[in-house]
Coordinates of C-alpha atoms and ligand atoms in Angstrom, one line a residue:
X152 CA 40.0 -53.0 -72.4
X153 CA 40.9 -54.4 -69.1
X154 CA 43.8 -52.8 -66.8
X155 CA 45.5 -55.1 -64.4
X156 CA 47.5 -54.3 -61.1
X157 CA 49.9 -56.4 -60.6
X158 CA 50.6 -56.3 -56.6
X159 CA 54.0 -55.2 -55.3
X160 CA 54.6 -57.3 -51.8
X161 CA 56.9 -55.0 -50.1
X162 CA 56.1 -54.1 -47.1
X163 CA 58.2 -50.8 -45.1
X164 CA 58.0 -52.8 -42.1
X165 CA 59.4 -55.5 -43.9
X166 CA 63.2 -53.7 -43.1
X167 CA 66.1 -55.3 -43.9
X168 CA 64.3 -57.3 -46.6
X169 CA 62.8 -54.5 -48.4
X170 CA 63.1 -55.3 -52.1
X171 CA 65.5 -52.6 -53.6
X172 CA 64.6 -54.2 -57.4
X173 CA 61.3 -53.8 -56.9
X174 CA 61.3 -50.6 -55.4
X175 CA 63.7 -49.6 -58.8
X176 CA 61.0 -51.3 -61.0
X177 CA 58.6 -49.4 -59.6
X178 CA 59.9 -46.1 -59.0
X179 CA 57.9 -44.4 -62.3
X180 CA 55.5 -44.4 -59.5
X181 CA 56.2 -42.6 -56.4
X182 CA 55.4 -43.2 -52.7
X183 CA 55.8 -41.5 -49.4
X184 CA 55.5 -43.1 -46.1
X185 CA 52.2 -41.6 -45.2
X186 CA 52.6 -38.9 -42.5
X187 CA 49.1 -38.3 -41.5
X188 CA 46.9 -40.9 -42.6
X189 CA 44.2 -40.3 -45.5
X190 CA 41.9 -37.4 -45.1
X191 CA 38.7 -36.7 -45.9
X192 CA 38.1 -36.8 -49.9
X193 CA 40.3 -33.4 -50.1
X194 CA 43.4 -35.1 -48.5
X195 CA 43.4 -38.5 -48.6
X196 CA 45.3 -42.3 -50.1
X197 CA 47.6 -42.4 -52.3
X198 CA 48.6 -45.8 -54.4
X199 CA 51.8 -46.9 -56.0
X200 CA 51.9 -50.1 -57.6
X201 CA 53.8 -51.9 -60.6
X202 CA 51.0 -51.9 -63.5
X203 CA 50.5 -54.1 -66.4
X204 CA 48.2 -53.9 -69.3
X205 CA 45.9 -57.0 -70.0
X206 CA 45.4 -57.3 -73.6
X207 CA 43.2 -59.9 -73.4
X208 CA 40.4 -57.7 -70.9
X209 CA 37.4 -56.4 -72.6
X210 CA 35.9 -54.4 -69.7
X211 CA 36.0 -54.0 -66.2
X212 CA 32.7 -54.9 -65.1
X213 CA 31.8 -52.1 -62.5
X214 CA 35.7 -52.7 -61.1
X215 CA 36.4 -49.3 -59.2
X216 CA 39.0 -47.6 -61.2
X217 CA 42.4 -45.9 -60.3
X218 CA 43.4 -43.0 -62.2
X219 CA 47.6 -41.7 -62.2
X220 CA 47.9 -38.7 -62.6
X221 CA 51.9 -37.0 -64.3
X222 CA 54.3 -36.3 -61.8
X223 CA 53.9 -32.8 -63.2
X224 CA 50.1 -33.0 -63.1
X225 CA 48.2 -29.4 -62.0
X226 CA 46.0 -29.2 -59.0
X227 CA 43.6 -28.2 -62.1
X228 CA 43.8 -31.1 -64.3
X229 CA 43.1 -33.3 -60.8
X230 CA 40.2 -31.1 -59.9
X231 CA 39.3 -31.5 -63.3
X232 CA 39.6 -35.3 -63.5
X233 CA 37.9 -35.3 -60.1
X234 CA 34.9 -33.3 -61.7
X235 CA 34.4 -35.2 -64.7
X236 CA 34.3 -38.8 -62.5
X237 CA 31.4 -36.8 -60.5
X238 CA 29.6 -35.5 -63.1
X239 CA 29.3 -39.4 -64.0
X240 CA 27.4 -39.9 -61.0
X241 CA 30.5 -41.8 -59.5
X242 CA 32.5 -40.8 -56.5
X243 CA 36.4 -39.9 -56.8
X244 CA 39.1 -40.5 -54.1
X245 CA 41.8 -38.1 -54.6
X246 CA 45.3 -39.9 -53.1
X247 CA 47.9 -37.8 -53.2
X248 CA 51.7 -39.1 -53.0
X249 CA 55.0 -36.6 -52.5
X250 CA 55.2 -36.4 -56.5
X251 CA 52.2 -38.2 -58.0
X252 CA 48.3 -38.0 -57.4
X253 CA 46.2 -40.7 -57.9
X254 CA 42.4 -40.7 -58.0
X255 CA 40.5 -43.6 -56.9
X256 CA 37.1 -43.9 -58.5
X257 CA 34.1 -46.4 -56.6
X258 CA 30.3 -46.2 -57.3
X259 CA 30.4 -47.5 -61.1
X260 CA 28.3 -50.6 -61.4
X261 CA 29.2 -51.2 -64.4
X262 CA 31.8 -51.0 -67.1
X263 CA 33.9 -47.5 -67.4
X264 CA 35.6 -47.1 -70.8
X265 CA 39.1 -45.8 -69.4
X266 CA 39.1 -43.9 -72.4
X267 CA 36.8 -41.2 -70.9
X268 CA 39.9 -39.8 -68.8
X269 CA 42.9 -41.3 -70.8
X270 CA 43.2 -38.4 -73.3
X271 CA 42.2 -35.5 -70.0
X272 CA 45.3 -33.2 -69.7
X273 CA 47.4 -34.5 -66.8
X274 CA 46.1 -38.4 -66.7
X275 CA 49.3 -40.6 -67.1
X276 CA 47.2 -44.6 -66.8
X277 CA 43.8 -45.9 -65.7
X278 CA 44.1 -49.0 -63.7
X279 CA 41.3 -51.3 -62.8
X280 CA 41.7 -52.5 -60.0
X281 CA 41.3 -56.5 -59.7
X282 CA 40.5 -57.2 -56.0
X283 CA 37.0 -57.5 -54.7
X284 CA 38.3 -54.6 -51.9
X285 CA 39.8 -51.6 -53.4
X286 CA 40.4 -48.9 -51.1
X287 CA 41.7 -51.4 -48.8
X288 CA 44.3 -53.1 -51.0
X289 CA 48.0 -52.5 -51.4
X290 CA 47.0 -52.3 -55.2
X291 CA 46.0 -49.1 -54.6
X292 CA 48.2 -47.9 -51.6
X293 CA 51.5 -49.8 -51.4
X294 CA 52.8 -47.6 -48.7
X295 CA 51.8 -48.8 -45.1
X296 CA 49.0 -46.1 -43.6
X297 CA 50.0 -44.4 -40.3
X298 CA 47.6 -43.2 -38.5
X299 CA 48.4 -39.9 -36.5
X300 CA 47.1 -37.8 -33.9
X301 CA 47.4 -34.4 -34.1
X302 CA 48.7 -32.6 -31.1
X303 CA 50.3 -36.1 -30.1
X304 CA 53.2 -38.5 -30.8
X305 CA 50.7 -41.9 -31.0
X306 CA 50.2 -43.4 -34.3
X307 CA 48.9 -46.6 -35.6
X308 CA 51.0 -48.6 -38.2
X309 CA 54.6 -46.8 -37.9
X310 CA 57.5 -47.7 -35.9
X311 CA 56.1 -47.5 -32.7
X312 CA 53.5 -50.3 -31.9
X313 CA 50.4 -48.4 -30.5
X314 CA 49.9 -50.2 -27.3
X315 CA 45.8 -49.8 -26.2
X316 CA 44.8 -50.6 -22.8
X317 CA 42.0 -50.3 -19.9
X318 CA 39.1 -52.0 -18.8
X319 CA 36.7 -54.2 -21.0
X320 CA 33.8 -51.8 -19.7
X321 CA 34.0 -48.3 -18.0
X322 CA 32.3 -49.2 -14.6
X323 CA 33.2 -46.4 -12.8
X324 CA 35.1 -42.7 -12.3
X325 CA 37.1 -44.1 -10.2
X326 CA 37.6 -47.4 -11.6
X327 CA 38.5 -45.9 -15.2
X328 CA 41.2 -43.2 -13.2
X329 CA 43.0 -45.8 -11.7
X330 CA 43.5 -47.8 -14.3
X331 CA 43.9 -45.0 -16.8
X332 CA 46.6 -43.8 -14.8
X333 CA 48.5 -47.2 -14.2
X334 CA 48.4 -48.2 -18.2
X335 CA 49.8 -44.6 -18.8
X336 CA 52.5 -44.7 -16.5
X337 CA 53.6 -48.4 -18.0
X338 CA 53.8 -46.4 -21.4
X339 CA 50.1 -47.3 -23.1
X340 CA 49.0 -44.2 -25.3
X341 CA 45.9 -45.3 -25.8
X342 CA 42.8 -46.3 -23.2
X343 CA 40.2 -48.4 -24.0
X344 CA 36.7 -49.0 -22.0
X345 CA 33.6 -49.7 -23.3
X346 CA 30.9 -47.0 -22.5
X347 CA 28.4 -49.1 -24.6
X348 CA 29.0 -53.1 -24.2
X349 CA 27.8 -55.4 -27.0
X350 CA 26.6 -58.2 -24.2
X351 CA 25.6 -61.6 -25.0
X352 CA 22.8 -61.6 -22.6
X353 CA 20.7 -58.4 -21.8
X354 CA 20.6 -58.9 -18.3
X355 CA 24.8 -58.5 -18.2
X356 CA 25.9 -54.9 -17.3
X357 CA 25.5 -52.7 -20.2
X358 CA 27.5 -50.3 -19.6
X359 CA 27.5 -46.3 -18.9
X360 CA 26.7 -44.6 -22.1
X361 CA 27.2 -41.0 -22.6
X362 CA 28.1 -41.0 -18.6
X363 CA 31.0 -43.6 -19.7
X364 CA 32.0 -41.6 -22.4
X365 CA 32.4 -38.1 -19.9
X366 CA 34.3 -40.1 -17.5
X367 CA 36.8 -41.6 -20.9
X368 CA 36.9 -37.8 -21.3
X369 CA 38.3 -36.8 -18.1
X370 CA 41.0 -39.8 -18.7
X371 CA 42.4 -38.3 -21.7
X372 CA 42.1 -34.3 -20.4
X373 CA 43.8 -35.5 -17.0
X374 CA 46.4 -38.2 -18.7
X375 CA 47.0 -37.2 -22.4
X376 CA 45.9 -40.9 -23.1
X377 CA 43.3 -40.9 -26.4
X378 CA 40.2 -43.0 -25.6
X379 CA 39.0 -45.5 -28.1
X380 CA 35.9 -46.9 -27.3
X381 CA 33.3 -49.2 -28.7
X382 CA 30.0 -47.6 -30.8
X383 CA 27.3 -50.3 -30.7
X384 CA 24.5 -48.6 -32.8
X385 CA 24.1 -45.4 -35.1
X386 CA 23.0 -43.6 -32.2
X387 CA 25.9 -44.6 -29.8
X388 CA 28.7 -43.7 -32.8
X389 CA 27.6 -40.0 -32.7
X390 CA 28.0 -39.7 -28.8
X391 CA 31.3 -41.9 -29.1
X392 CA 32.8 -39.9 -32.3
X393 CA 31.8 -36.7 -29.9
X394 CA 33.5 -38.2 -26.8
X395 CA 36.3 -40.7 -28.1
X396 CA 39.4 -40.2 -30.4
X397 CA 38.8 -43.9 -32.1
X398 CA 35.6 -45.5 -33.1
X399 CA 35.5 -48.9 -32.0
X400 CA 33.5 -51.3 -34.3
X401 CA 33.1 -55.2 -31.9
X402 CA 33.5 -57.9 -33.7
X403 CA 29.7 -58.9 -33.2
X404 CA 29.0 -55.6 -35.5
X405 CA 31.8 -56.4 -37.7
X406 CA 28.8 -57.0 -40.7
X407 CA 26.6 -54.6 -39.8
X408 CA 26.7 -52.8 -42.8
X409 CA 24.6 -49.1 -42.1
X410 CA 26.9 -49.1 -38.4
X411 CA 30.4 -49.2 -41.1
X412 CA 28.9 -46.5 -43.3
X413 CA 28.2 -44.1 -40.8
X414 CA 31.8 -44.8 -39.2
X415 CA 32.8 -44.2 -43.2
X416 CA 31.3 -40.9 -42.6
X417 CA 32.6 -40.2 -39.1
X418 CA 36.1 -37.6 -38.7
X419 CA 37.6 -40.2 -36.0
X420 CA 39.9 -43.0 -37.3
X421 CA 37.7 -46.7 -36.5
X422 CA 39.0 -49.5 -34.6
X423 CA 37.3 -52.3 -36.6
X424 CA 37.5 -55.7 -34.8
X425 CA 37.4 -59.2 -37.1
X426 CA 34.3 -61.1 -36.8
X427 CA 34.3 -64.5 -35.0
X428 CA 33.8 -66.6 -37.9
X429 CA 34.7 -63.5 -40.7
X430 CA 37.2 -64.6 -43.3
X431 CA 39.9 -62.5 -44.6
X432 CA 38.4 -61.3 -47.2
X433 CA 35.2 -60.8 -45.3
X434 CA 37.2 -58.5 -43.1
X435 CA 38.8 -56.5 -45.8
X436 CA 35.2 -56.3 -47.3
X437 CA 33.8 -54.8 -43.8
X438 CA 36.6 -51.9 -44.3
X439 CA 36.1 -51.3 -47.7
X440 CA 32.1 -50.3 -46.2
X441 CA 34.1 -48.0 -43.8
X442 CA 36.6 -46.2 -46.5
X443 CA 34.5 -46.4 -49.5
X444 CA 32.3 -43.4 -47.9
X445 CA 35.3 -41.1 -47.1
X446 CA 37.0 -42.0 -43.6
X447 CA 40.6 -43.8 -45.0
X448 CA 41.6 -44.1 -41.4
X449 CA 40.7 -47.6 -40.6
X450 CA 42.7 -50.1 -37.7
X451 CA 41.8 -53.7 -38.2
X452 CA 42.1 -55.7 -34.8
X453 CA 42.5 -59.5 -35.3
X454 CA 40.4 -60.8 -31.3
X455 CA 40.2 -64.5 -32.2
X456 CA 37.9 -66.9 -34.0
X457 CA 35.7 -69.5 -33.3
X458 CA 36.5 -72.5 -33.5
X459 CA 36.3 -76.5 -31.7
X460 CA 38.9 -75.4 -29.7
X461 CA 38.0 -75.2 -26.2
X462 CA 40.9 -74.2 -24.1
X463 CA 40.5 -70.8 -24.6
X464 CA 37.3 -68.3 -25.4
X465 CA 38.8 -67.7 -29.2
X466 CA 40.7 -69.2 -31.5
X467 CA 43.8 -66.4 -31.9
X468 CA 44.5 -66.1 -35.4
X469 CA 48.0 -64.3 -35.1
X470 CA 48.5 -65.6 -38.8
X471 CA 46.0 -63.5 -40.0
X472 CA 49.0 -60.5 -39.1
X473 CA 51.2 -61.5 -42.1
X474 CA 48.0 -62.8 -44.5
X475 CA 46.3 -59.0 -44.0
X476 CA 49.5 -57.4 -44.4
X477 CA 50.2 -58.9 -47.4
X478 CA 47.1 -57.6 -48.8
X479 CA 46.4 -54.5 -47.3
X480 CA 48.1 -51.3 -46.2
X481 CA 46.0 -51.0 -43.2
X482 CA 47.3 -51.6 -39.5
X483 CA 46.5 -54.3 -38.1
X484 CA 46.6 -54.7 -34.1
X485 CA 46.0 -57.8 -32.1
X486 CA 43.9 -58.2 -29.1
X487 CA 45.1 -61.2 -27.1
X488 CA 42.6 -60.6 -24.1
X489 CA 39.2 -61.1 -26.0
X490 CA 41.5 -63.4 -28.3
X491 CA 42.8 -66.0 -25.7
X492 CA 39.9 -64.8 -22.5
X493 CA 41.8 -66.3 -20.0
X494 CA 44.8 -64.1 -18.3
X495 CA 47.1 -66.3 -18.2
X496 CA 47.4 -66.2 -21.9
X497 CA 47.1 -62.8 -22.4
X498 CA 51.1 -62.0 -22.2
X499 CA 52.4 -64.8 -23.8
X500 CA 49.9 -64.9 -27.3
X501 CA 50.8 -60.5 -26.7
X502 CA 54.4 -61.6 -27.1
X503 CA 53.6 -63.6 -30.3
X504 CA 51.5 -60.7 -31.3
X505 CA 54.4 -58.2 -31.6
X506 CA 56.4 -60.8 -32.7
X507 CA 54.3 -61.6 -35.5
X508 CA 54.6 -58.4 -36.4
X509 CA 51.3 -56.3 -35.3
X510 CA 51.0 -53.4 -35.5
X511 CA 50.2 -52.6 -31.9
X512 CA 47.9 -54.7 -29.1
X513 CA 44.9 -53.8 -27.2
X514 CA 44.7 -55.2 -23.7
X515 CA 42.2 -55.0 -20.9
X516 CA 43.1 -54.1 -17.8
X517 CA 41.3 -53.8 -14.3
X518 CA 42.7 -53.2 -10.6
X519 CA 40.6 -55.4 -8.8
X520 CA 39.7 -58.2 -11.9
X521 CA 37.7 -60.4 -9.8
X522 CA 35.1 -58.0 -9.3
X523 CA 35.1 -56.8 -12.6
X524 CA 31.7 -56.2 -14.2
X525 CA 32.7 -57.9 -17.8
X526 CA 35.6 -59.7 -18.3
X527 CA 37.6 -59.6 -14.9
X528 CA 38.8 -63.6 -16.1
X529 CA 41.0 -61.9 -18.9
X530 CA 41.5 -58.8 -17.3
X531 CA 45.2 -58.7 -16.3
X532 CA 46.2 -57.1 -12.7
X533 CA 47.9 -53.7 -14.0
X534 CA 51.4 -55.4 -12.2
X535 CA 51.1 -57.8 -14.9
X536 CA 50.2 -55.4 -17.8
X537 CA 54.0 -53.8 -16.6
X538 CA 55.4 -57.2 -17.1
X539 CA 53.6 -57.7 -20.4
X540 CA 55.2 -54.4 -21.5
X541 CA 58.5 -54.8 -20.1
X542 CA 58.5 -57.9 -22.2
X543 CA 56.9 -56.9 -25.5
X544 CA 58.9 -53.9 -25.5
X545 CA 61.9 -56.4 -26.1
X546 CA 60.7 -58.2 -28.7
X547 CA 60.0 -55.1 -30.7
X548 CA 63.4 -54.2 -30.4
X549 CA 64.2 -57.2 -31.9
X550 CA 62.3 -56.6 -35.0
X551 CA 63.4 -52.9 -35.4
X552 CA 60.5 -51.6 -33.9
X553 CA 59.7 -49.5 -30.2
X554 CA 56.9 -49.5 -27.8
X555 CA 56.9 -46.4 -25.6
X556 CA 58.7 -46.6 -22.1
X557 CA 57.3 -46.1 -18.7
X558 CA 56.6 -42.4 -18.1
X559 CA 56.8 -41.1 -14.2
X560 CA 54.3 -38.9 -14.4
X561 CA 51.6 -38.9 -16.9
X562 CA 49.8 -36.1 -15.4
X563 CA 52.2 -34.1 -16.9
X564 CA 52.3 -35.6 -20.5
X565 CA 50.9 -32.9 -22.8
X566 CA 47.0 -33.1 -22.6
X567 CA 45.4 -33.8 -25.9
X568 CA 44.3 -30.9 -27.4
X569 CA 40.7 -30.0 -27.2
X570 CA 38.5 -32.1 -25.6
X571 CA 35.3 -33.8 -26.6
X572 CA 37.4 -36.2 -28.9
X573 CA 38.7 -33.3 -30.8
X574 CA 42.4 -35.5 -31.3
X575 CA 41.8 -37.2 -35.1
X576 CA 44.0 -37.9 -37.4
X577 CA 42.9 -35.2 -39.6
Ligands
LIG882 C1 35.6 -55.4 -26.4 O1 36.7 -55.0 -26.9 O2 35.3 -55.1 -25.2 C2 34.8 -56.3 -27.2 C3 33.5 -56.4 -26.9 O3 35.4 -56.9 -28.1 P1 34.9 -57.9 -29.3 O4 34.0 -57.1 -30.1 O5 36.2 -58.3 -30.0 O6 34.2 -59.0 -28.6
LIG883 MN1 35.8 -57.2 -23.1

């Protein structure tokens, strides 16, 4: 027998027009606005959705499965559920909600009678789910995922827009300080700089490796700012999961499937950047690789597309905001610098950005662009990343949203706990 969800399109950021019906119809199932992301397997999603049986389904053909627990259901009867989807060989995601667990089950290639757990003490339904992305999908997780830090107020996907900023590449210590401590003062809470650069030629500037990725850790010690940077390779993604509080994945690496299972198994949330030409569904799939091995703390970042298009580097796909949203429970954040590569377009497509409704932007930044050692033609002078958040900031408002305000003095903002990219969201 075949078990259909049946999507529910509300979005919390959707206020003003959030469906009260729906929410009514749907409230056999609870939710909670997630207050620390998902964990590692012991602590991690949670689903709500309206269900529906299909009557006319004779199997689910290797569909990963969702399991509902009773409201009332025993940390027992999960374990036990939990136990009984291992001892299949399969893998089980345990999503807890304020009231209700549900247990996401993946690895099954091929049908799973959902009899095997209907009649275990505590099971309420079994839900296959009917998307080719699972973990990803609002089917499973209707609730928006934040993304928090501990020992910090920054978050991905809740009210405040996380606003990411810095150079493309970490060139130098002094370099990276100055801007680090210019973006901080405008009110960024995140820096960027690549330590590792994905360059289309070799004989471009590569970047600093693990000397980047010290200097990145001096900016968020001396600034309280946490450092997402870019992991290129296996190898680079240990040093920058040592060093940096959010994995970047480049849209160049966006496929590269072993690079998105070790980020699956990393402890940092993963800053996974669109493709060029990668559909949306594509996309989804690529964070799918990263949460189906454990790490439920995925940001998608929409930089632009390729397309005939010639007046700027990329094609910015700002409708892709809405399109994932409507699908996913993931943030998504825009970068308008990589997306538009010219600066003069950087703050007006960031001004559609928030206005779209992302769920943050990431900006690069230099003080001297012209001299830059990548990217200094979309690098905006830090006076100009002010303006950008002066405006932004507005716009947000708007929408019943907030970016940070200018801070005087970041030296004095509470340094992130623990260095060496301690700061996850778990
Ligand atoms: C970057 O952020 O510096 C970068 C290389 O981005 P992308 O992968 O989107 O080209
Ligand atoms: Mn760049």
């Amino acid at each position: 027998m075949l078990w259909v969800v049946k999507r529910a399109h509300v979005r919390s950021k959707d206020r003003g027009s959030k469906s009260g019906g729906l929410d009514r119809a749907l409230s056999h199932l609870d939710t909670r606005k997630t207050g620390a992301g998902w964990g590692p397997p012991a602590a991690p999603l949670y689903h709500r959705a309206a269900q529906k049986r299909d009557t006319l389904g004779c199997g689910n053909k290797g569909s990963p499965m969702l399991i509902v627990m009773k409201a009332h259901a025993t940390e027992e009867q999960v374990r036990g559920v939990c136990q009984k989807i291992e001892s299949l060989g399969l893998r089980a995601h345990s999503i807890p909600g304020t009231q209700r667990t549900a247990i996401g089950i993946t690895g099954n290639e091929t049908d799973l009678d959902p009899g095997i757990f209907e009649e275990m003490l505590g099971v309420q339904e079994v839900i296959a789910v009917s998307k080719p992305y699972k973990l990803v999908s609002r089917d499973v997780k209707e609730e928006d995922t934040v993304i928090n830090f501990s020992g910090t107020d920054a978050s991905f996907g809740g009210d405040e827009l996380a606003i990411i900023a810095g150079p493309c590449a970490i060139e130098s210590r002094e370099q990276a300080l100055t801007t680090a401590k210019h973006v901080a003062c405008a009110g960024a809470k995140f820096f960027r700089g690549g330590a590792y650069k994905p360059r289309t030629s070799p004989y471009s500037f590569q970047g600093l490796a693990e000397d980047g990725l010290k200097i990145l850790a001096e900016v968020r010690d001396r600034f309280g700012l946490l450092i997402v940077t870019e992991a290129i390779d296996n190898e680079s993604l240990d040093l920058v999961e040592k060093y940096g509080d959010v994995i970047q994945i480049g849209a160049r690496n966006m496929q590269n499937f072993s690079l998105l299972k070790r980020a699956g198994r990393a402890r940092k949330p993963v800053l996974l950047k669109r493709g060029m030409s990668a559909t949306v569904e594509e996309f989804l799939m690529a964070a799918e690789y990263i949460m189906s091995e454990g790490n439920y703390n995925v940001i998608l970042c929409e930089r632009g597309v390729r397309t005939f298009a010639d007046h700027t580097r990329n094609t910015l796909d700002l409708s892709v905001v809405p399109a994932v949203q409507r699908l996913s429970h993931l943030p998504i954040i825009v970068d308008p610098s990589h997306g538009t590569g010219k600066r003069n377009k950087v703050t007006p497509l960031s001004r559609a950005a928030v206005a779209v409704g992302a769920d943050g932007l990431i900006i690069e930044v230099h003080p001297d662009p012209d001299r830059a050692l990548s990217d200094g033609k979309q690098s905006l002078f830090p006076e100009q990343f002010d303006q950008l958040m002066a405006e932004v900031r507005e716009i947000a408002r708007v929408l019943k949203r907030s970016i940070a305000g200018p801070v005087a003095d970041p030296q004095a903002r509470r340094p992130v706990t623990a260095s060496a990219g301690s700061a996850a969201a778990r």
